[in-house]
Amino acid sequence: MKHTVVALMEDRPGVLNRAVSLFRRRGFNIESLTVGHTEVPRVSRMTVVVEGTANIVEQVAKQLYKIVDVIKVSDVTQDPTVVRELALIKVSTTTATRAEVMQIVDIYRAKIVDVAPDSLIVEVTGPEEKVDSLVSLLRRYGIKEMVRTGRVAMVRGAAKAATTIEAKE
């Protein structure tokens, strides 16, 4: 099972390196990793998707708490969340296929953010399944290049606070 773990940490040089090194040393496989600023100055939010059991997630959290700069770790997997991912996809097009690609992009409520004589760059945002589905449909036209952000997640407003994993030994 994939787990989504959110860690709030001090925004200082080297903190991300220490967190990623921890995953490497312990042999935890990272499915996706995103990091960005929060509403609090000098605090970053790291969203990590890891495959494994609840015990593995608990081990991940305990290891993260050993990093001095980590403030809070939460497993939001079972919480009601809004989950999104962004992808930029450069698709090959010809005059014959351009309209078809544009129609598919429109169905997925994605955007065309760049146009060239032989390609389009498509921006899509949504749950991973939506991104996967669009990528699957665009493959037949030829994907020249693609980048995906990885999962970001936030617990819904009316929901109870995310399950904070305590830093116990």
mmCIF file of C-alpha atoms in Angstrom:
data_model
loop_
_atom_site.group_PDB
_atom_site.id
_atom_site.type_symbol
_atom_site.label_atom_id
_atom_site.label_comp_id
_atom_site.label_asym_id
_atom_site.label_seq_id
_atom_site.Cartn_x
_atom_site.Cartn_y
_atom_site.Cartn_z
ATOM 1 C CA MET A 1 0.000 0.000 0.000
ATOM 2 C CA LYS A 2 1.180 3.501 -0.804
ATOM 3 C CA HIS A 3 1.334 5.881 2.160
ATOM 4 C CA THR A 4 1.440 9.656 1.981
ATOM 5 C CA VAL A 5 3.603 11.116 4.720
ATOM 6 C CA VAL A 6 3.817 14.861 5.314
ATOM 7 C CA ALA A 7 6.727 16.323 7.264
ATOM 8 C CA LEU A 8 7.071 19.931 8.342
ATOM 9 C CA MET A 9 10.692 20.952 8.710
ATOM 10 C CA GLU A 10 12.909 23.963 9.174
ATOM 11 C CA ASP A 11 13.769 25.579 5.843
ATOM 12 C CA ARG A 12 17.552 25.468 6.096
ATOM 13 C CA PRO A 13 20.307 24.338 3.757
ATOM 14 C CA GLY A 14 20.995 20.619 4.000
ATOM 15 C CA VAL A 15 17.728 19.541 5.656
ATOM 16 C CA LEU A 16 16.348 17.922 2.506
ATOM 17 C CA ASN A 17 19.660 16.163 1.932
ATOM 18 C CA ARG A 18 19.567 14.726 5.459
ATOM 19 C CA ALA A 19 15.984 13.523 4.989
ATOM 20 C CA VAL A 20 16.673 11.884 1.625
ATOM 21 C CA SER A 21 19.912 10.355 2.904
ATOM 22 C CA LEU A 22 17.920 8.854 5.758
ATOM 23 C CA PHE A 23 15.597 7.134 3.286
ATOM 24 C CA ARG A 24 18.591 5.851 1.298
ATOM 25 C CA ARG A 25 20.440 4.518 4.352
ATOM 26 C CA ARG A 26 17.357 2.746 5.705
ATOM 27 C CA GLY A 27 16.388 1.312 2.327
ATOM 28 C CA PHE A 28 12.985 3.027 2.160
ATOM 29 C CA ASN A 29 11.843 3.344 -1.453
ATOM 30 C CA ILE A 30 10.453 6.801 -2.271
ATOM 31 C CA GLU A 31 7.617 6.692 -4.829
ATOM 32 C CA SER A 32 7.464 10.480 -5.027
ATOM 33 C CA LEU A 33 8.866 13.448 -3.140
ATOM 34 C CA THR A 34 7.790 17.087 -3.216
ATOM 35 C CA VAL A 35 9.021 19.959 -1.103
ATOM 36 C CA GLY A 36 7.820 23.536 -0.912
ATOM 37 C CA HIS A 37 7.342 26.553 1.318
ATOM 38 C CA THR A 38 4.413 26.759 3.728
ATOM 39 C CA GLU A 39 2.361 29.647 5.067
ATOM 40 C CA VAL A 40 4.851 29.850 7.958
ATOM 41 C CA PRO A 41 8.124 31.615 7.167
ATOM 42 C CA ARG A 42 11.208 29.340 7.258
ATOM 43 C CA VAL A 43 9.110 26.142 7.415
ATOM 44 C CA SER A 44 8.988 23.729 4.465
ATOM 45 C CA ARG A 45 6.531 20.954 3.806
ATOM 46 C CA MET A 46 7.807 17.664 2.428
ATOM 47 C CA THR A 47 5.309 15.189 0.991
ATOM 48 C CA VAL A 48 6.703 11.686 0.588
ATOM 49 C CA VAL A 49 4.916 8.717 -0.894
ATOM 50 C CA VAL A 50 6.333 5.416 0.299
ATOM 51 C CA GLU A 51 5.244 1.881 -0.478
ATOM 52 C CA GLY A 52 4.896 -0.419 2.470
ATOM 53 C CA THR A 53 3.099 -1.419 5.610
ATOM 54 C CA ALA A 54 2.027 0.759 8.519
ATOM 55 C CA ASN A 55 5.132 -0.450 10.347
ATOM 56 C CA ILE A 56 7.362 0.861 7.569
ATOM 57 C CA VAL A 57 5.622 4.247 7.709
ATOM 58 C CA GLU A 58 6.086 4.337 11.468
ATOM 59 C CA GLN A 59 9.780 3.575 11.003
ATOM 60 C CA VAL A 60 10.029 6.351 8.392
ATOM 61 C CA ALA A 61 8.457 8.811 10.827
ATOM 62 C CA LYS A 62 10.689 7.773 13.705
ATOM 63 C CA GLN A 63 13.742 8.171 11.529
ATOM 64 C CA LEU A 64 12.581 11.579 10.304
ATOM 65 C CA TYR A 65 12.139 12.787 13.894
ATOM 66 C CA LYS A 66 15.800 12.014 14.495
ATOM 67 C CA ILE A 67 16.601 14.883 12.160
ATOM 68 C CA VAL A 68 16.710 17.917 14.436
ATOM 69 C CA ASP A 69 15.050 20.193 11.865
ATOM 70 C CA VAL A 70 11.897 18.060 11.532
ATOM 71 C CA ILE A 71 8.976 19.675 13.353
ATOM 72 C CA LYS A 72 6.049 17.310 12.709
ATOM 73 C CA VAL A 73 5.375 14.119 10.754
ATOM 74 C CA SER A 74 1.868 13.008 9.732
ATOM 75 C CA ASP A 75 0.550 10.028 7.807
ATOM 76 C CA VAL A 76 -2.402 11.428 5.824
ATOM 77 C CA THR A 77 -3.102 8.211 3.920
ATOM 78 C CA GLN A 78 -6.391 7.440 5.687
ATOM 79 C CA ASP A 79 -7.473 11.062 6.123
ATOM 80 C CA PRO A 80 -9.870 12.849 3.751
ATOM 81 C CA THR A 81 -7.409 14.773 1.605
ATOM 82 C CA VAL A 82 -7.104 16.750 -1.563
ATOM 83 C CA VAL A 83 -4.349 15.112 -3.596
ATOM 84 C CA ARG A 84 -2.838 16.641 -6.720
ATOM 85 C CA GLU A 85 0.013 16.152 -9.117
ATOM 86 C CA LEU A 86 1.161 18.355 -11.985
ATOM 87 C CA ALA A 87 2.686 17.138 -15.247
ATOM 88 C CA LEU A 88 4.110 18.876 -18.289
ATOM 89 C CA ILE A 89 3.962 16.681 -21.379
ATOM 90 C CA LYS A 90 5.554 17.575 -24.726
ATOM 91 C CA VAL A 91 3.556 15.725 -27.373
ATOM 92 C CA SER A 92 4.508 15.272 -31.010
ATOM 93 C CA THR A 93 1.906 16.668 -33.383
ATOM 94 C CA THR A 94 1.387 17.103 -37.086
ATOM 95 C CA THR A 95 -1.214 19.168 -38.862
ATOM 96 C CA ALA A 96 -3.296 16.009 -39.038
ATOM 97 C CA THR A 97 -3.062 15.121 -35.309
ATOM 98 C CA ARG A 98 -3.000 18.542 -33.647
ATOM 99 C CA ALA A 99 -6.815 18.899 -33.428
ATOM 100 C CA GLU A 100 -7.178 15.399 -31.936
ATOM 101 C CA VAL A 101 -4.593 16.141 -29.261
ATOM 102 C CA MET A 102 -6.254 19.471 -28.462
ATOM 103 C CA GLN A 103 -9.619 17.722 -28.100
ATOM 104 C CA ILE A 104 -8.175 15.170 -25.655
ATOM 105 C CA VAL A 105 -6.513 17.957 -23.674
ATOM 106 C CA ASP A 106 -9.840 19.780 -23.479
ATOM 107 C CA ILE A 107 -11.685 16.689 -22.225
ATOM 108 C CA TYR A 108 -9.168 16.377 -19.377
ATOM 109 C CA ARG A 109 -9.413 20.104 -18.604
ATOM 110 C CA ALA A 110 -5.693 20.349 -19.144
ATOM 111 C CA LYS A 111 -3.979 23.336 -20.780
ATOM 112 C CA ILE A 112 -1.748 23.795 -23.778
ATOM 113 C CA VAL A 113 1.047 26.019 -22.526
ATOM 114 C CA ASP A 114 3.365 25.994 -25.562
ATOM 115 C CA VAL A 115 2.881 25.494 -29.280
ATOM 116 C CA ALA A 116 5.603 24.623 -31.791
ATOM 117 C CA PRO A 117 5.298 23.459 -35.412
ATOM 118 C CA ASP A 118 5.877 19.822 -34.436
ATOM 119 C CA SER A 119 4.717 19.664 -30.804
ATOM 120 C CA LEU A 120 2.500 20.942 -28.007
ATOM 121 C CA ILE A 121 3.314 21.188 -24.313
ATOM 122 C CA VAL A 122 0.365 20.135 -22.184
ATOM 123 C CA GLU A 123 -0.053 21.031 -18.510
ATOM 124 C CA VAL A 124 -2.314 18.752 -16.510
ATOM 125 C CA THR A 125 -3.148 18.939 -12.816
ATOM 126 C CA GLY A 126 -5.158 16.479 -10.782
ATOM 127 C CA PRO A 127 -5.109 13.149 -9.033
ATOM 128 C CA GLU A 128 -2.465 10.689 -10.236
ATOM 129 C CA GLU A 129 -5.094 8.590 -12.006
ATOM 130 C CA LYS A 130 -6.141 11.541 -14.175
ATOM 131 C CA VAL A 131 -2.529 12.317 -15.087
ATOM 132 C CA ASP A 132 -1.845 8.634 -15.819
ATOM 133 C CA SER A 133 -4.937 8.409 -18.009
ATOM 134 C CA LEU A 134 -4.024 11.488 -20.073
ATOM 135 C CA VAL A 135 -0.432 10.295 -20.476
ATOM 136 C CA SER A 136 -1.730 6.940 -21.654
ATOM 137 C CA LEU A 137 -3.906 8.571 -24.335
ATOM 138 C CA LEU A 138 -1.150 10.923 -25.514
ATOM 139 C CA ARG A 139 1.441 8.138 -25.881
ATOM 140 C CA ARG A 140 0.082 7.113 -29.260
ATOM 141 C CA TYR A 141 0.961 10.561 -30.641
ATOM 142 C CA GLY A 142 4.504 10.330 -29.285
ATOM 143 C CA ILE A 143 5.625 11.868 -26.020
ATOM 144 C CA LYS A 144 8.876 13.728 -26.630
ATOM 145 C CA GLU A 145 9.438 14.745 -23.018
ATOM 146 C CA MET A 146 7.572 14.646 -19.718
ATOM 147 C CA VAL A 147 8.019 15.798 -16.128
ATOM 148 C CA ARG A 148 5.758 15.084 -13.149
ATOM 149 C CA THR A 149 5.859 16.776 -9.756
ATOM 150 C CA GLY A 150 4.853 13.888 -7.567
ATOM 151 C CA ARG A 151 2.001 13.907 -5.106
ATOM 152 C CA VAL A 152 1.098 16.843 -2.901
ATOM 153 C CA ALA A 153 -1.648 16.366 -0.345
ATOM 154 C CA MET A 154 -3.579 18.424 2.169
ATOM 155 C CA VAL A 155 -6.143 17.264 4.710
ATOM 156 C CA ARG A 156 -9.578 18.727 3.983
ATOM 157 C CA GLY A 157 -10.700 21.707 6.051
ATOM 158 C CA ALA A 158 -13.569 20.169 7.997
ATOM 159 C CA ALA A 159 -11.665 16.969 8.618
ATOM 160 C CA LYS A 160 -10.034 16.053 11.863
ATOM 161 C CA ALA A 161 -6.336 16.826 11.971
ATOM 162 C CA ALA A 162 -4.044 14.344 10.265
ATOM 163 C CA THR A 163 -2.640 11.479 12.243
ATOM 164 C CA THR A 164 0.523 12.804 13.745
ATOM 165 C CA ILE A 165 3.110 10.153 14.230
ATOM 166 C CA GLU A 166 4.760 10.672 17.569
ATOM 167 C CA ALA A 167 8.505 10.651 17.914
ATOM 168 C CA LYS A 168 8.698 7.744 20.329
ATOM 169 C CA GLU A 169 11.558 5.281 20.474
#
